[in-house]
Amino acid sequence: MKVLKFGGTSVGSVDSIKTVISILEKNLAEGERIAVVFSAMGGVTNRLIEIGKMAAAGNPEYMEFLKVVEERHFAVVRGLIPVKNQSSTFAAIRGIFNELEDILRGVSWIKELSERTLDLIMSFGERLSTLVITEILKSKGIAAEFCDARQIIHTNATYGMGDVNFEITNRQILEYFAKTSALQCVTGFIASTAEGVTTTLGRGGSDYTASIIAAALDANSIEIWTDVDGMMTADPRKVANAFTIPSISYSEAMELSHFGAKVIYPPSLQPAFAKNITLKVLNTFNVDFEGTYVQKAANGKDYAITGISSIDEIALVNIQGSGMIGVAGISGRLFTALSNNAISVILISQASSEHSICFSIDPKNAQRASEVLEKEFATEISLGYIDSIAIEKSLSIIAIVGEGMKKSTGVSGKLFSVLGKNGINVVATAQGSSELNISVVIAKSDLSKALNAIHGVFFQSETRSLNLFIVGMGLIGGTLLNQIKNQTKYLREEKLLNLNIAGLTNTKKMLLDPDGIQPDNWRDRVMDEGVKTSLPAFVQRMIELNLPNSVFVDCTSDKDIVQYYHMLLDASISVVTPNKVANSGTYSEYVSLQRTALQRGVKFLYETNVGAGLPIINTIQGLMASGDKFLKIEAILSGTLSYIFNNFGPGIRFADVVREAKAKGFTEPDPREDLSGADVGRKILILAREVGVPLEADEITIKAILPGNCLNAPTVDAFFQELEISDNFFASMQAEAEAKQEKLRFIATLENGKASIALKTVDAQHPFYTLSGSDNIISFTTERYKDRPLVIKGPGAGAEVTASGVFADIMSISSYLG
Ligand SMILES: NC(=O)C1=CN([C@@H]2O[C@H](COP(=O)(O)OP(=O)(O)OC[C@H]3O[C@@H](n4cnc5c(N)ncnc54)[C@H](OP(=O)(O)O)[C@@H]3O)[C@@H](O)[C@H]2O)C=CC1
Ligand SMILES: N[C@@H](CC=O)C(=O)O
Ligand code: NA
């Protein structure tokens, strides 16, 4: 025996009822005896309640609403029953509506709608849907019978949620089913008292009907046909990566539903679970999908948790005071007072100091809870033993649920760590001693971010997303976007990582789209759909979006952008940048950025500030962390100058080599930054700070190589013209070096706390002699690398190497976020 139940959407339209019929035909063909329970057509119950209230309010328009409900049922008959058989069903439906109209007329006369009458009015929904579907089945030659559950399920007279008398009910079900072999089409949700007064079964009522019948008949299984793909790891409207849980235990399903998961309401399935009847949650709109098995014990699990659910809006009540310490009975009185006032408590947490108890409730009960407790503890409050009772609103609860928690350590560590790394404050927390759930209370504004971040770390075989907000679509930003485009497939498939470009801007247009700007047409989309750029608005919007795992990528050379870094790090958003401006400002600013990132548990990464993609900053940070001491740094830190001095020579114009360096993407947007030594100055300043020397920019001695006329040119074009005029100046420098068989090198040195930069000539013995292209070379002499320095050498400028260094920083954030 199998009991099937179809929910409101499954019986809500001609098309969905067609699917229901085909599911039933398939089951009948398989030979196992079945019974089927139907809910009212989707939306009908709510409409009937509304109609009842309108009638009670004396609003005659209820009749028009009633006509619409009637027409929905007629439409199904017209759509699914052959014309020759329709009239008897129309007549039956009309008969039911006549009865309902009489009742509503009575309600409108006496202008009162009791709970008892409301139950009766609501019962018409299931009676109508079940009648119509039974007639459809019969018209197809199936031996189907309409079964009014009021004949078999008896409750007491608690209207709205009748208490089932199982002794009578079970006996009646057995007798009823023994008398017939026809397919029983049972009205869900409704029942009656022993005297025949209509009642209803409350929340999850039709599931309850199915469960009661299955338990009474010792069925093998129950199928709950709904409109979603079973129970999901999280609410798919909030977590796009949520997926169906293939197998879940009854206790887990109970926990998830307590915390808001609405697919099924397990308490109503209790009778079936008590008899260990397996339950399947299936989707009428995706018939072939496996759905979810709910069993006593779930099958083997792939993950430490089974699902995540949440309650969007709760209020937290905190009662505290020194008078509570060691006083027996306080919590007993507290919860009794709440229960006497029908205020249900969702979560409780008490500190072991017994100084405070906090609990969460539905916010609509908050005011009443406060009044009830102030009354209960009036004496303690007046004596100062208990401080006043505080209520905090705009909060949500998230619960992670799973039997697997019992066996695996570190689940709560992982939960709190991912919340921390995303800057989400935990207001209260509770873990049941059954280790079946851990709940956290957080700000409602963080709910979506928290759910997505938690889902990402616990269901890691699902793709995780990093949300990138990229400012600057020029040489480096553009190259980075191309690299992301080329790596999208690899990262998705091999690293289960989705780099979601959630924001993109240049100086003209900006576009923010949490669903992502595809890297193949990013430029067109920003230019077509973007709005006029405003960095404050971009940053503000980004903070408001509050997406999990957000990273701000600054690919500009903007000098004023740094002010936003503080704001972003403070909002727990990581920052990655090749822009050297932030780290080469004042020392206190440098320190403050580092500190904010540390305090907020986010990353501020800038490997490409020095030597582009070469691993220089990471190497220093590794050596510093492990306790090495830096004695000397000697380095060529300008890819541009390196390229120039490696390629300039007799017969070549200096200005042309500089143009080549620019065309190859080695120079700063303004090449005077390179030729003036300013860029190298920033880099040695950053290196000094990284090795613990607190230098300011003006403490660095830079021996300029550019003649004043070049340096002071008003524009980049004018600068190139001046360079051409000064060709002899550079040619003679080069000639002098060549005459000594030496090479020109722009060398930065840090030693004894002092940094200097100068153009020098080096002979063939010098390790900096043999460089080519845009090579940088950095030689670190440290206590551990004293006899032979640690040397890093390679291309230190260029779009591809720089963008890949930025990319590597982004990837390291993705690993950090887990
Ligand atoms: N080239 C290299 O080898 C290396 C470069 N770097 C650094 O990389 C950074 C980027 O250099 P590069 O790509 O060559 O520079 P580009 O001039 O090519 O690109 C800069 C981009 O930033 C945009 N931009 C500038 N200011 C703002 C602002 N306030 N708001 C929004 N967008 C802005 C520009 O917009 P628009 O297009 O509208 O002008 C442009 O898209 C620099 O800081 C540089 O020092 C670091 C290491 C190596
Ligand atoms: N313009 C810079 C690029 C890297 O920071 C250089 O030439 O080194
Ligand atoms: Na680097």
PDB file of C-alpha atoms and ligand atoms in Angstrom, residues 471-477 505-508 533 535 555-558 578-580 608 612 665-669 797-798 802, ligand 1:
ATOM      1  CA  VAL A 471      37.823  49.336 -10.550  1.00  0.00           C
ATOM      2  CA  GLY A 472      39.917  50.068 -13.659  1.00  0.00           C
ATOM      3  CA  MET A 473      39.435  48.429 -17.018  1.00  0.00           C
ATOM      4  CA  GLY A 474      42.682  49.667 -18.560  1.00  0.00           C
ATOM      5  CA  LEU A 475      45.812  47.705 -19.327  1.00  0.00           C
ATOM      6  CA  ILE A 476      46.010  45.673 -16.100  1.00  0.00           C
ATOM      7  CA  GLY A 477      42.266  45.528 -15.354  1.00  0.00           C
ATOM      8  CA  THR A 505      34.052  50.580 -13.574  1.00  0.00           C
ATOM      9  CA  ASN A 506      36.389  52.969 -15.378  1.00  0.00           C
ATOM     10  CA  THR A 507      36.335  56.766 -15.122  1.00  0.00           C
ATOM     11  CA  LYS A 508      33.295  57.004 -17.390  1.00  0.00           C
ATOM     12  CA  THR A 533      30.930  56.681 -12.607  1.00  0.00           C
ATOM     13  CA  LEU A 535      33.419  55.944  -6.864  1.00  0.00           C
ATOM     14  CA  CYS A 555      43.435  48.371 -11.015  1.00  0.00           C
ATOM     15  CA  THR A 556      43.867  52.119 -11.278  1.00  0.00           C
ATOM     16  CA  SER A 557      46.737  54.412 -10.423  1.00  0.00           C
ATOM     17  CA  ASP A 558      44.255  56.795  -8.792  1.00  0.00           C
ATOM     18  CA  PRO A 578      48.616  46.583  -8.057  1.00  0.00           C
ATOM     19  CA  ASN A 579      48.226  50.306  -7.278  1.00  0.00           C
ATOM     20  CA  LYS A 580      51.167  51.383  -5.095  1.00  0.00           C
ATOM     21  CA  THR A 608      52.185  43.322  -7.637  1.00  0.00           C
ATOM     22  CA  ALA A 612      54.791  42.891 -10.725  1.00  0.00           C
ATOM     23  CA  GLY A 665      52.848  47.904 -21.158  1.00  0.00           C
ATOM     24  CA  PHE A 666      55.844  48.332 -18.834  1.00  0.00           C
ATOM     25  CA  THR A 667      55.416  51.975 -17.958  1.00  0.00           C
ATOM     26  CA  GLU A 668      53.052  53.608 -15.569  1.00  0.00           C
ATOM     27  CA  PRO A 669      50.072  55.291 -17.251  1.00  0.00           C
ATOM     28  CA  ALA A 797      56.533  44.734 -15.537  1.00  0.00           C
ATOM     29  CA  GLY A 798      54.027  44.036 -18.260  1.00  0.00           C
ATOM     30  CA  THR A 802      51.066  41.876 -13.483  1.00  0.00           C
TER      31      THR A 802
HETATM   32  N1  LIG B   1      52.118  48.003 -16.074  1.00  0.00           N
HETATM   33  C1  LIG B   1      52.682  47.249 -15.176  1.00  0.00           C
HETATM   34  O1  LIG B   1      53.577  46.455 -15.488  1.00  0.00           O
HETATM   35  C2  LIG B   1      52.300  47.361 -13.753  1.00  0.00           C
HETATM   36  C3  LIG B   1      51.313  48.213 -13.332  1.00  0.00           C
HETATM   37  N2  LIG B   1      50.983  48.302 -12.012  1.00  0.00           N
HETATM   38  C4  LIG B   1      49.925  49.207 -11.596  1.00  0.00           C
HETATM   39  O2  LIG B   1      48.698  48.867 -12.179  1.00  0.00           O
HETATM   40  C5  LIG B   1      47.808  49.976 -12.113  1.00  0.00           C
HETATM   41  C6  LIG B   1      47.027  50.086 -13.417  1.00  0.00           C
HETATM   42  O3  LIG B   1      47.876  50.389 -14.462  1.00  0.00           O
HETATM   43  P1  LIG B   1      47.365  50.401 -15.967  1.00  0.00           P
HETATM   44  O4  LIG B   1      46.387  49.316 -16.162  1.00  0.00           O
HETATM   45  O5  LIG B   1      48.559  50.439 -16.806  1.00  0.00           O
HETATM   46  O6  LIG B   1      46.602  51.791 -16.037  1.00  0.00           O
HETATM   47  P2  LIG B   1      45.579  52.256 -17.179  1.00  0.00           P
HETATM   48  O7  LIG B   1      45.691  53.738 -17.239  1.00  0.00           O
HETATM   49  O8  LIG B   1      45.740  51.473 -18.405  1.00  0.00           O
HETATM   50  O9  LIG B   1      44.171  51.866 -16.559  1.00  0.00           O
HETATM   51  C7  LIG B   1      43.651  52.476 -15.420  1.00  0.00           C
HETATM   52  C8  LIG B   1      42.164  52.207 -15.397  1.00  0.00           C
HETATM   53  O10 LIG B   1      41.648  52.741 -14.218  1.00  0.00           O
HETATM   54  C9  LIG B   1      40.531  53.560 -14.519  1.00  0.00           C
HETATM   55  N3  LIG B   1      40.448  54.572 -13.486  1.00  0.00           N
HETATM   56  C10 LIG B   1      41.370  55.450 -13.093  1.00  0.00           C
HETATM   57  N4  LIG B   1      40.908  56.206 -12.084  1.00  0.00           N
HETATM   58  C11 LIG B   1      39.658  55.793 -11.833  1.00  0.00           C
HETATM   59  C12 LIG B   1      38.648  56.182 -10.936  1.00  0.00           C
HETATM   60  N5  LIG B   1      38.843  57.156 -10.049  1.00  0.00           N
HETATM   61  N6  LIG B   1      37.471  55.553 -10.962  1.00  0.00           N
HETATM   62  C13 LIG B   1      37.242  54.561 -11.844  1.00  0.00           C
HETATM   63  N7  LIG B   1      38.165  54.141 -12.725  1.00  0.00           N
HETATM   64  C14 LIG B   1      39.362  54.750 -12.717  1.00  0.00           C
HETATM   65  C15 LIG B   1      40.809  54.087 -15.883  1.00  0.00           C
HETATM   66  O11 LIG B   1      39.612  54.508 -16.526  1.00  0.00           O
HETATM   67  P3  LIG B   1      39.600  55.153 -17.997  1.00  0.00           P
HETATM   68  O12 LIG B   1      39.839  54.018 -18.930  1.00  0.00           O
HETATM   69  O13 LIG B   1      38.224  55.707 -18.096  1.00  0.00           O
HETATM   70  O14 LIG B   1      40.692  56.163 -17.988  1.00  0.00           O
HETATM   71  C16 LIG B   1      41.397  52.856 -16.539  1.00  0.00           C
HETATM   72  O15 LIG B   1      40.378  51.982 -16.948  1.00  0.00           O
HETATM   73  C17 LIG B   1      48.682  51.165 -11.774  1.00  0.00           C
HETATM   74  O16 LIG B   1      48.493  51.511 -10.414  1.00  0.00           O
HETATM   75  C18 LIG B   1      50.115  50.639 -11.969  1.00  0.00           C
HETATM   76  O17 LIG B   1      51.056  51.253 -11.133  1.00  0.00           O
HETATM   77  C19 LIG B   1      51.585  47.544 -11.073  1.00  0.00           C
HETATM   78  C20 LIG B   1      52.553  46.639 -11.428  1.00  0.00           C
HETATM   79  C21 LIG B   1      53.005  46.498 -12.788  1.00  0.00           C
END
